[in-house]
Tab-separated table of C-alpha atoms in Angstrom:
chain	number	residue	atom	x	y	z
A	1	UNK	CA	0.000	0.000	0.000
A	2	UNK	CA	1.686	3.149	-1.124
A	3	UNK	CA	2.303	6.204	1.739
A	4	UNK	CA	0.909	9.272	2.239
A	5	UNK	CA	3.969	10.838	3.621
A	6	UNK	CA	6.768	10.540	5.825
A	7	UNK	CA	6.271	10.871	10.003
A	8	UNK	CA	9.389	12.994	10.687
A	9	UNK	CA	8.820	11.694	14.333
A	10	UNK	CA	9.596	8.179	13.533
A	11	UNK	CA	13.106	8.803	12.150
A	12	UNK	CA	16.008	7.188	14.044
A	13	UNK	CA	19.300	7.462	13.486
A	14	UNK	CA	21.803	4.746	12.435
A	15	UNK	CA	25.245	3.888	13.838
A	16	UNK	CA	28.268	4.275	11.538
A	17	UNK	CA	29.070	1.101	11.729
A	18	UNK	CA	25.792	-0.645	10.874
A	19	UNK	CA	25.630	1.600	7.958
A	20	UNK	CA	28.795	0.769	6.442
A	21	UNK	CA	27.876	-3.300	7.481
A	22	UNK	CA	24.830	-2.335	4.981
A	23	UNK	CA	27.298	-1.114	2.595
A	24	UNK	CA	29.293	-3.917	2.578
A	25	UNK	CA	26.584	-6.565	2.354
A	26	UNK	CA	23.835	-4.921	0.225
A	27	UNK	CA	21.698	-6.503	2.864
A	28	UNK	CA	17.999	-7.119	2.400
A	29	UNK	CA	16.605	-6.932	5.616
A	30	UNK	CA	16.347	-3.099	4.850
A	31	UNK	CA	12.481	-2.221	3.548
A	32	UNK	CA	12.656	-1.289	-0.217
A	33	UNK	CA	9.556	-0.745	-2.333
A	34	UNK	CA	9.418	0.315	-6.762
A	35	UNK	CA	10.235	3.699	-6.060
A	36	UNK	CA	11.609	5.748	-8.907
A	37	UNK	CA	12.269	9.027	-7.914
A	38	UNK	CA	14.555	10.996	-6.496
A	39	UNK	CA	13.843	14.319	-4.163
A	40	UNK	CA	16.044	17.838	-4.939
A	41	UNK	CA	15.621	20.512	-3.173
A	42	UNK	CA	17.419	23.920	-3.619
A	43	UNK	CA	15.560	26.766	-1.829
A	44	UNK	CA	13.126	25.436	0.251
A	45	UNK	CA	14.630	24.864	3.304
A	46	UNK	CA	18.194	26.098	4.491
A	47	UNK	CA	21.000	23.653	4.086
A	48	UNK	CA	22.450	24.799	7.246
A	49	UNK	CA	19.239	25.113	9.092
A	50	UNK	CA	18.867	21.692	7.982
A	51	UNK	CA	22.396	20.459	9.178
A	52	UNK	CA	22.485	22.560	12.540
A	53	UNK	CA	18.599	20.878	12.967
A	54	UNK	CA	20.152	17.309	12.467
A	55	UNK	CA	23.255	17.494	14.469
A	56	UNK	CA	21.612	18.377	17.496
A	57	UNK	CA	18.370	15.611	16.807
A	58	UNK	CA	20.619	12.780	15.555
A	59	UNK	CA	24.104	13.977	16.318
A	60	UNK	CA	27.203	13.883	13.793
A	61	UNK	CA	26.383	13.276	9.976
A	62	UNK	CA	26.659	9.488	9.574
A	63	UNK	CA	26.045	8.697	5.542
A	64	UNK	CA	28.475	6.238	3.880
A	65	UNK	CA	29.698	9.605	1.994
A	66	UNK	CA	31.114	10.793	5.130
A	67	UNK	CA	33.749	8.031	4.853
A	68	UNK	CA	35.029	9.200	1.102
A	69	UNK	CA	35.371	13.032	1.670
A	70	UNK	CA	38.632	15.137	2.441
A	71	UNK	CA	38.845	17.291	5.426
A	72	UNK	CA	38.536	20.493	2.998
A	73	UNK	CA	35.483	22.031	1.302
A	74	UNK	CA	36.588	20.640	-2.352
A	75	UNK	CA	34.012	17.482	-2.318
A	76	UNK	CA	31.174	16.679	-4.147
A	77	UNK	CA	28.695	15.505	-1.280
A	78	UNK	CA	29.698	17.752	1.740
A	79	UNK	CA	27.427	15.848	4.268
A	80	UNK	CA	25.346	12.634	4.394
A	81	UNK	CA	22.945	11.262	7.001
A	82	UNK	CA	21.423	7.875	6.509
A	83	UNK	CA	18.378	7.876	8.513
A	84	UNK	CA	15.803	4.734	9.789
A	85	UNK	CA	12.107	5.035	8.845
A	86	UNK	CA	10.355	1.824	9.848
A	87	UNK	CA	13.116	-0.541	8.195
A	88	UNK	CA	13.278	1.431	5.195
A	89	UNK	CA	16.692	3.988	4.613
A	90	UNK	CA	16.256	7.895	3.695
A	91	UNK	CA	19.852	9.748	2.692
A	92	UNK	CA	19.627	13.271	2.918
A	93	UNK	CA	22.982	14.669	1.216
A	94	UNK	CA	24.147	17.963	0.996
A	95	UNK	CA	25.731	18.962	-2.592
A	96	UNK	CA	27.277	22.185	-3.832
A	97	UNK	CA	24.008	23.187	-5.292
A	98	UNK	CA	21.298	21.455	-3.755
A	99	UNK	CA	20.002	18.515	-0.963
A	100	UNK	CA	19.676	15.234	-2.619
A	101	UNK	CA	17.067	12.905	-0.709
A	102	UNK	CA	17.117	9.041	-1.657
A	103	UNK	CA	14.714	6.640	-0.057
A	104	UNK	CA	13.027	3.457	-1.272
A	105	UNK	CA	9.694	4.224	-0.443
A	106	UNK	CA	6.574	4.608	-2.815
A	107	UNK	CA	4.338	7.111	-2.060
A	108	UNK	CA	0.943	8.442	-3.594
A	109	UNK	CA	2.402	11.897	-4.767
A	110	UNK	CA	5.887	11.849	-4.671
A	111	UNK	CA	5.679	16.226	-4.767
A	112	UNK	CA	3.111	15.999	-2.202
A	113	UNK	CA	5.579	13.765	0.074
A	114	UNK	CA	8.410	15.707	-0.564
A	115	UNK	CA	7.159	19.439	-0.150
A	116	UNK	CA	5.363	17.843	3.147
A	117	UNK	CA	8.828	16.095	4.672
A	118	UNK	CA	10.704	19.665	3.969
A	119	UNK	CA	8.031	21.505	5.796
A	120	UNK	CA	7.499	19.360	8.637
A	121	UNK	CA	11.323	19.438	9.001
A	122	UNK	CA	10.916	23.039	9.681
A	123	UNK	CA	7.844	23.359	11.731
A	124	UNK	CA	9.873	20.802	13.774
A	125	UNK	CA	13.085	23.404	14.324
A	126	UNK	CA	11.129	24.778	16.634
A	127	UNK	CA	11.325	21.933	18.866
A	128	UNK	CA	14.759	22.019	18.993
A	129	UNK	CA	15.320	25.850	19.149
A	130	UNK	CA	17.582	26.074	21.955
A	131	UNK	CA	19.980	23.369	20.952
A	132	UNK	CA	20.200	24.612	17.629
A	133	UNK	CA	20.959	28.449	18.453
A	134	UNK	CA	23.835	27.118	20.817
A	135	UNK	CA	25.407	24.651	18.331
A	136	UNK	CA	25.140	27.582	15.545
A	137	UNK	CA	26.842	29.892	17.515
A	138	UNK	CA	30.276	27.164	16.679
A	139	UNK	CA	30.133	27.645	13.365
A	140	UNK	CA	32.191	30.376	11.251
A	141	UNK	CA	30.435	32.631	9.562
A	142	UNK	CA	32.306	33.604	6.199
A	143	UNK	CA	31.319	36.308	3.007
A	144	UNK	CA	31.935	35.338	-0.170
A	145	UNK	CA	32.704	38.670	-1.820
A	146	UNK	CA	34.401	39.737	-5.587
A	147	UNK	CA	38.085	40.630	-6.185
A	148	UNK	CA	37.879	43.729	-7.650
A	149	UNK	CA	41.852	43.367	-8.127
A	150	UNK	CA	40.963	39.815	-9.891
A	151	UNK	CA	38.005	41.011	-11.735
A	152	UNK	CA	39.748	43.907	-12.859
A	153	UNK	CA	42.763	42.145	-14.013
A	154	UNK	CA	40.827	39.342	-16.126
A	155	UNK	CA	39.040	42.458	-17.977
A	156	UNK	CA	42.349	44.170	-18.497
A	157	UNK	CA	43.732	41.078	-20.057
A	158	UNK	CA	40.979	40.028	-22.199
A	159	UNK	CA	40.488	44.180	-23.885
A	160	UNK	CA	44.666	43.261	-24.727
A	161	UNK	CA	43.677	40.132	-26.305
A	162	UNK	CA	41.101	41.254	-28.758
A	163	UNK	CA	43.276	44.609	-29.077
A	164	UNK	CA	45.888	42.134	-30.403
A	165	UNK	CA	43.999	40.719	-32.453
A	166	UNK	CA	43.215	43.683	-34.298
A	167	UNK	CA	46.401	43.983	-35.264
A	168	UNK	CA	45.811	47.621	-36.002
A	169	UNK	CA	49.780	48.284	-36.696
A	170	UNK	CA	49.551	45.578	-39.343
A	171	UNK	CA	46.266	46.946	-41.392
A	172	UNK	CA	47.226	47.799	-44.471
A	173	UNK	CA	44.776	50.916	-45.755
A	174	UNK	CA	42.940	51.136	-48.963
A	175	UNK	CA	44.486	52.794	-52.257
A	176	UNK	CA	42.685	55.789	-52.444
A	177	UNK	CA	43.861	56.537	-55.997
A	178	UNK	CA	41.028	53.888	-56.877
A	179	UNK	CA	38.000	55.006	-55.681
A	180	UNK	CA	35.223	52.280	-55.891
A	181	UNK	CA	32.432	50.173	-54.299
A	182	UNK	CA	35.492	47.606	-53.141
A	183	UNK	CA	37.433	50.501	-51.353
A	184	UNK	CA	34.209	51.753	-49.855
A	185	UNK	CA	33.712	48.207	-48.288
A	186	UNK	CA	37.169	48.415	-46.859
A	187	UNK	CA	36.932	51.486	-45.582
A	188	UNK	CA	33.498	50.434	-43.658
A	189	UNK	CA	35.551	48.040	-42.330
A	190	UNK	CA	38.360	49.488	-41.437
A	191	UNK	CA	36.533	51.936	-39.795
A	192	UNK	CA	34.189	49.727	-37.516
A	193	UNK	CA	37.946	48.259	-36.444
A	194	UNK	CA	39.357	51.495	-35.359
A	195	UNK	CA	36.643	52.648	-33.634
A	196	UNK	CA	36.600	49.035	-31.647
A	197	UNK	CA	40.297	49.532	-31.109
A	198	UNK	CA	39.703	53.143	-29.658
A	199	UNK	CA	37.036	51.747	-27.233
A	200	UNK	CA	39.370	48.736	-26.285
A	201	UNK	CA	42.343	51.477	-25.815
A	202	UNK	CA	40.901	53.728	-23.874
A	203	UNK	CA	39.066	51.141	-21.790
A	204	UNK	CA	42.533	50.310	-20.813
A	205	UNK	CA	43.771	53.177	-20.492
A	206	UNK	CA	41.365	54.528	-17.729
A	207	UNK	CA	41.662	50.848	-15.887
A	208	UNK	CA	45.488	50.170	-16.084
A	209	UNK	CA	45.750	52.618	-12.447
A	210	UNK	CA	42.128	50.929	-10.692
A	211	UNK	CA	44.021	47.674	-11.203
A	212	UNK	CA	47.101	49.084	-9.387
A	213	UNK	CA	44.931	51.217	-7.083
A	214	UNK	CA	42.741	47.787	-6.433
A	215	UNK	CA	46.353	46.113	-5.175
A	216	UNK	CA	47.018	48.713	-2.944
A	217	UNK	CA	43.606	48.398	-1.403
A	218	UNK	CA	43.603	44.969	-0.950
A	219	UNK	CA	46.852	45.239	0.645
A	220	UNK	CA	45.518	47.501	3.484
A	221	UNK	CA	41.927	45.339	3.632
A	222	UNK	CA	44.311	42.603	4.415
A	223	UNK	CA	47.083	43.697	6.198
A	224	UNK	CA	45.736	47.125	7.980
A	225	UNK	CA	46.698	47.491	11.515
A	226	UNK	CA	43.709	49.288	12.339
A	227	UNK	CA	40.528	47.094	10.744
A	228	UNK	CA	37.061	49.363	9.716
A	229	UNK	CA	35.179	47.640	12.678
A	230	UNK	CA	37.450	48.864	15.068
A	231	UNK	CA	37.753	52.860	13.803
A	232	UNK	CA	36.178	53.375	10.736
A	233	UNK	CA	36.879	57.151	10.519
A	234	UNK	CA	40.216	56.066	10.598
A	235	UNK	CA	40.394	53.589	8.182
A	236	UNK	CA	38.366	55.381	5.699
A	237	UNK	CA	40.227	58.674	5.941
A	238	UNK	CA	43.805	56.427	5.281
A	239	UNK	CA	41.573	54.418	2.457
A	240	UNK	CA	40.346	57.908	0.977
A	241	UNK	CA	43.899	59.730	0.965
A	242	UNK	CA	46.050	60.246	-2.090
A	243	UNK	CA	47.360	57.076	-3.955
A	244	UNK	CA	50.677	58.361	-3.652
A	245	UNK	CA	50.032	59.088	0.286
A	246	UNK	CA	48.522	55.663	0.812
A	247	UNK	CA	51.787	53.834	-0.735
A	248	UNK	CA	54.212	56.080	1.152
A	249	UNK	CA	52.585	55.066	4.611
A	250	UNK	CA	51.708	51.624	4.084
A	251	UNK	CA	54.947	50.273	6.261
A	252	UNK	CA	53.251	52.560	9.247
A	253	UNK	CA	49.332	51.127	8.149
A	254	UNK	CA	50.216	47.626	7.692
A	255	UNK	CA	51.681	44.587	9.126
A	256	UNK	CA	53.897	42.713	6.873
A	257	UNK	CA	56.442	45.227	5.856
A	258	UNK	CA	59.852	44.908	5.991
A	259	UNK	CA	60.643	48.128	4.479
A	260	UNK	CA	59.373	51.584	3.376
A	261	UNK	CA	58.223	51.832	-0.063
A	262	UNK	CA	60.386	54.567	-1.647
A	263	UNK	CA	57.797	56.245	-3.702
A	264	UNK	CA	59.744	59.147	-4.792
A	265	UNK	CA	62.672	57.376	-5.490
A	266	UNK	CA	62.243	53.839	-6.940
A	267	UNK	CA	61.801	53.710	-10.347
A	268	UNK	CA	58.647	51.654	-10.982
A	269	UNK	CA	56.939	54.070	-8.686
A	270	UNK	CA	57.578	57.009	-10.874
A	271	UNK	CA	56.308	55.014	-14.413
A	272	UNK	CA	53.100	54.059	-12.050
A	273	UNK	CA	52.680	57.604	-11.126
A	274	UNK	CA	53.331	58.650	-14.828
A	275	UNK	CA	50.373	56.474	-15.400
A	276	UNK	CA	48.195	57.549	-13.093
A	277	UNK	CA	48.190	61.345	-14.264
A	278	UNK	CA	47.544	60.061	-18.256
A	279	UNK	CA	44.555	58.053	-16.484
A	280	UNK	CA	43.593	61.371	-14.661
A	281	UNK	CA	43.897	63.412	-17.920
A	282	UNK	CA	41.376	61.438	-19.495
A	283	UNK	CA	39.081	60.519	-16.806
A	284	UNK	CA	38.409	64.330	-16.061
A	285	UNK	CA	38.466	64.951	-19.800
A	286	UNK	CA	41.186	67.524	-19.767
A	287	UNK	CA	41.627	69.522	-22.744
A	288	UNK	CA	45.533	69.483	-22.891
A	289	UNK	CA	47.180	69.589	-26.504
A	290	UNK	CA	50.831	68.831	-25.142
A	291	UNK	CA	49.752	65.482	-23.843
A	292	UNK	CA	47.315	64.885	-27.092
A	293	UNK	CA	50.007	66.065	-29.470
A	294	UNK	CA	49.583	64.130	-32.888
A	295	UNK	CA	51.396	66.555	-35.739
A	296	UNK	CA	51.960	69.914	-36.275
A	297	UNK	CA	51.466	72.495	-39.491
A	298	UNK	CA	51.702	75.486	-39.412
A	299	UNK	CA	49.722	78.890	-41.171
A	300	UNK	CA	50.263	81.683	-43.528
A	301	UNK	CA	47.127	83.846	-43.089
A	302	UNK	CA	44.808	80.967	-44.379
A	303	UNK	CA	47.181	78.792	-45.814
A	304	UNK	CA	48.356	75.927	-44.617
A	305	UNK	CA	52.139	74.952	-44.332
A	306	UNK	CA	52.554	71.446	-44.181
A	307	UNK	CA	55.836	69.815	-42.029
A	308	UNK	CA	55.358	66.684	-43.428
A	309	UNK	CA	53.042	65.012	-45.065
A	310	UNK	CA	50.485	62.199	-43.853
A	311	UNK	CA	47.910	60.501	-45.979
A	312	UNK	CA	43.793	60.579	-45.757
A	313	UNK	CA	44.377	56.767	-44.140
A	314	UNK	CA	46.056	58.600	-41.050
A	315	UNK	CA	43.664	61.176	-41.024
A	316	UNK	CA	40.978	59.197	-41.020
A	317	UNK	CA	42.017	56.122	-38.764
A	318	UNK	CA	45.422	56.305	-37.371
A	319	UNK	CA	45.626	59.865	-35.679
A	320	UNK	CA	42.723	58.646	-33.353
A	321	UNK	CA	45.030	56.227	-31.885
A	322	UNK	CA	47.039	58.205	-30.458
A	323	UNK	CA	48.203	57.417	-26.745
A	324	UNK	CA	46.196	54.344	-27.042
A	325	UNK	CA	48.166	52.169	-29.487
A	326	UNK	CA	48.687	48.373	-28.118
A	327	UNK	CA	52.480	48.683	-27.978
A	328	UNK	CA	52.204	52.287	-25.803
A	329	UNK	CA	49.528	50.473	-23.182
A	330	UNK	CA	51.557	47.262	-22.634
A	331	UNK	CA	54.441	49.408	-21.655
A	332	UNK	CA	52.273	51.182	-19.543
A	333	UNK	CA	51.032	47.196	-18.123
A	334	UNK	CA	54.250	46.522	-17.670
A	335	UNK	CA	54.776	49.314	-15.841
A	336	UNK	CA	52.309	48.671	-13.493
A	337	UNK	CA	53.098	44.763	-13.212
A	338	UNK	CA	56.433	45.968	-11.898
A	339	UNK	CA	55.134	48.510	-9.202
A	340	UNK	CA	53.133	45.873	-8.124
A	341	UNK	CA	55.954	43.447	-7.994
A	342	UNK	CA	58.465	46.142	-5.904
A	343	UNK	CA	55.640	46.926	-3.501
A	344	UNK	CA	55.338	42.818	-2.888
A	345	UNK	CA	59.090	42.965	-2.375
A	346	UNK	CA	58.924	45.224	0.423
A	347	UNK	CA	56.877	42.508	2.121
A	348	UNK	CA	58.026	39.953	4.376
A	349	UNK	CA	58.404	36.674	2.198
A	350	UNK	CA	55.905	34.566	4.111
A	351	UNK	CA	53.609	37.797	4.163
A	352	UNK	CA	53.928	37.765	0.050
A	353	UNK	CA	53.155	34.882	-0.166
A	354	UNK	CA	49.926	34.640	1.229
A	355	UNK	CA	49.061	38.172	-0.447
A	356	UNK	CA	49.957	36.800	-4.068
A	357	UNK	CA	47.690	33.589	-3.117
A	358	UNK	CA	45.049	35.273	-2.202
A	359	UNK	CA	44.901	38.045	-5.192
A	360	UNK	CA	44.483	35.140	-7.735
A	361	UNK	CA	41.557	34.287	-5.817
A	362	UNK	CA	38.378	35.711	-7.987
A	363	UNK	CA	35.511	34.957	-4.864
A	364	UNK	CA	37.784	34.887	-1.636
A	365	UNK	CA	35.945	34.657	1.864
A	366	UNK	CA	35.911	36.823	4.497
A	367	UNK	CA	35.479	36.157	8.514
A	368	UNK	CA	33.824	39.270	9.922
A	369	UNK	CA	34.805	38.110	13.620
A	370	UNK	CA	37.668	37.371	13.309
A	371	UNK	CA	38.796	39.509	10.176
A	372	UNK	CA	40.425	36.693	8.574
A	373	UNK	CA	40.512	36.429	4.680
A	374	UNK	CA	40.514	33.066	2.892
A	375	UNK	CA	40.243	30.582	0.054
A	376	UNK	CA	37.003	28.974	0.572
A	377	UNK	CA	36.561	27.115	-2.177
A	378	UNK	CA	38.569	24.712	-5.451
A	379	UNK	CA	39.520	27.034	-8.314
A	380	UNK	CA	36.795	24.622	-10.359
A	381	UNK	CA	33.298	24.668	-9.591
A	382	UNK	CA	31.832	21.102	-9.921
A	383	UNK	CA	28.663	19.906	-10.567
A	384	UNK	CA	27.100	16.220	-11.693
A	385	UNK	CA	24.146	14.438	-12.182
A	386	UNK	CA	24.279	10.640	-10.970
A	387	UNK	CA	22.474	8.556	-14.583
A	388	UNK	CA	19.646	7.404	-13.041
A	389	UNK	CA	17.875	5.831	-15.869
A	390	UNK	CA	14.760	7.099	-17.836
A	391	UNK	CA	12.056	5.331	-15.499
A	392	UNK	CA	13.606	7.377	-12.640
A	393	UNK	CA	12.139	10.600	-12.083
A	394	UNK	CA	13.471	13.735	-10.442
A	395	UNK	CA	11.027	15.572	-8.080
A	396	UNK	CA	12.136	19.237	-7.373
């Protein structure tokens, strides 16, 4: 006779042992009916509502999955309980992306049975409020948040890839002598790629100093001696200062450094400073013909005296590039790769070490009690779907 639903109070938990005996054996004095389906969940109840709600019922997570994971968060079933309901087995196991619940059971309406086992789950927290607030209050509480040095970075060094392959140095412009429906094509074309090299230029341009500016910040966010929770006016006024301020006092800031960073001195922190007033030029849109310099001709009255000549190609195409050409802002990448790599130097090695880990890290974590910054997760996210066969049915 097929069940209604499942009576949450007649759940028992299973020794370690016996389960793994079950394992081991594939023994059949556990209850198994036709069932072909399989429960997911994702949003109805709270994974760790669910696991802080278990541990204190039935105590530590027993499921034979417990046995194959690492001691890290890189696994692809983080928990497993194996729970008793009159002689037949229910797993509930606790993915990346969702709660998995397995049982051999037949019911009426397998959506009906499921939706009514989550809920009376949580109606039964309630019963267990106590125990559950006190065994929460052990576990970490961590923010996943973006790099914006990562982020920044990856965006940087995908506008240089399709800048490169532009090839804009390379283009070879149309013969204006011969003035047809073929050259008018080419021009289109030549056009639509300049003006896509121009975006991509001066999209680097302007973010070549918030990627170095983004190192420096995440250099104090890590390493401050004086955290925002404990003064934020004066973290935010140190945080708010002058780039060049902030990298002159990050020895007196910070913890880590071995040294001073000689800003006025060293060399890579002049090219980054060179850098940051081109990026300030054009961010404010300052009107500055010394820095925007292309050519020069001069006038009699009205007529024009020519120093050279250039051709309509330049005219048209090339003059826009200036101070944006791919060779010009990979020397200015460089340039900040290497005040980036001077400031790590004035680190203390195991204090480098860390930092370089942890600015490769796109989604790092971040302890708010404790102020602690981590990896939290594998570089590869990882998800899979056991082939359970058509006659098996998923039930969300």
């Amino acid at each position: 006779m097929k069940k209604n639903k499942i009576d949450i109070t007649k759940l028992e938990y299973i020794d370690q042992r016996l389960v793994v005996l079950e394992f081991q054996q594939k023994t059949s004095l556990i209850k198994r009916d036709r069932d072909f389906s399989l429960w997911v969940d994702i949003n109805n109840i709270k994974p760790i509502d669910l696991y802080c709600y278990l541990q204190v019922r039935f105590g530590k997570p027993n499921g034979i999955q417990n046995l194959f994971r690492s001691n890290d968060s890189d696994n692809l079933v983080h928990w497993d309980y194996l729970l008793d309901y009159e002689g037949y087995r229910i797993h509930i196991q606790c993915l990346t992306y969702r709660l998995e619940i397995l049982k051999s059971i037949d019911f009426e309406d397998q959506k009906y049975a499921k939706d009514e086992f989550i809920n009376d789950l949580k109606k039964d927290f309630k019963n267990y409020g106590k125990e559950i607030s006190k065994y929460r209050s052990k576990i970490e509480t961590w923010h996943l948040f973006i790099n914006p040095f990562k982020r920044i970075k990856t965006a940087i060094e995908h506008n240089f890839t399709e800048l490169e392959k532009l090839n804009i140095s390379q283009i070879k412009h149309p013969d204006f002598k011969k003035f047809n429906n073929k050259m008018k094509k080419e021009m289109e074309m030549l056009g639509a790629k300049f003006s896509k090299a121009n975006t991509l230029g001066i999209n680097i341009s302007l973010t070549l100093p918030i990627y170095a500016e983004a190192f420096i910040n995440f250099l104090i966010f890590t390493l401050a001696k004086i955290k925002a929770n404990e003064n934020r006016d004066e973290y935010e006024k140190y945080i708010r200062s002058p780039i060049n301020e902030r990298v002159k006092n990050l020895h007196l800031k910070c913890i880590g450094f071995n040294c001073a960073v000689d800003y006025n001195n060293n060399d890579s922190c002049k090219e980054f400073q060179t850098v940051m007033n081109i990026r300030n030029e054009m961010l404010h849109g300052n009107v500055n013909p010394n820095t925007n310099h292309f050519d020069t001709v001069y006038f009699e009255g009205k007529v024009p005296l020519f120093a050279k000549f250039t051709s309509l190609a330049f005219d048209s195409y090339v003059a826009s590039q200036t101070g944006i050409e791919f060779e010009t802002l990979l020397k200015r990448y460089e340039s900040i790769q290497n005040f980036i790599s001077y400031i790590l130097t004035c680190l203390e090695i195991p204090v480098a070490q860390q930092i370089i880990h942890m600015l490769d890290e796109p989604f790092p974590g971040w302890n708010p009690k404790t102020n602690r910054l981590g990896k939290l997760f594998a570089d590869k996210a990882v998800d899979f779907q056991v082939d359970i066969g058509k006659k098996f049915k998923i039930i969300y």
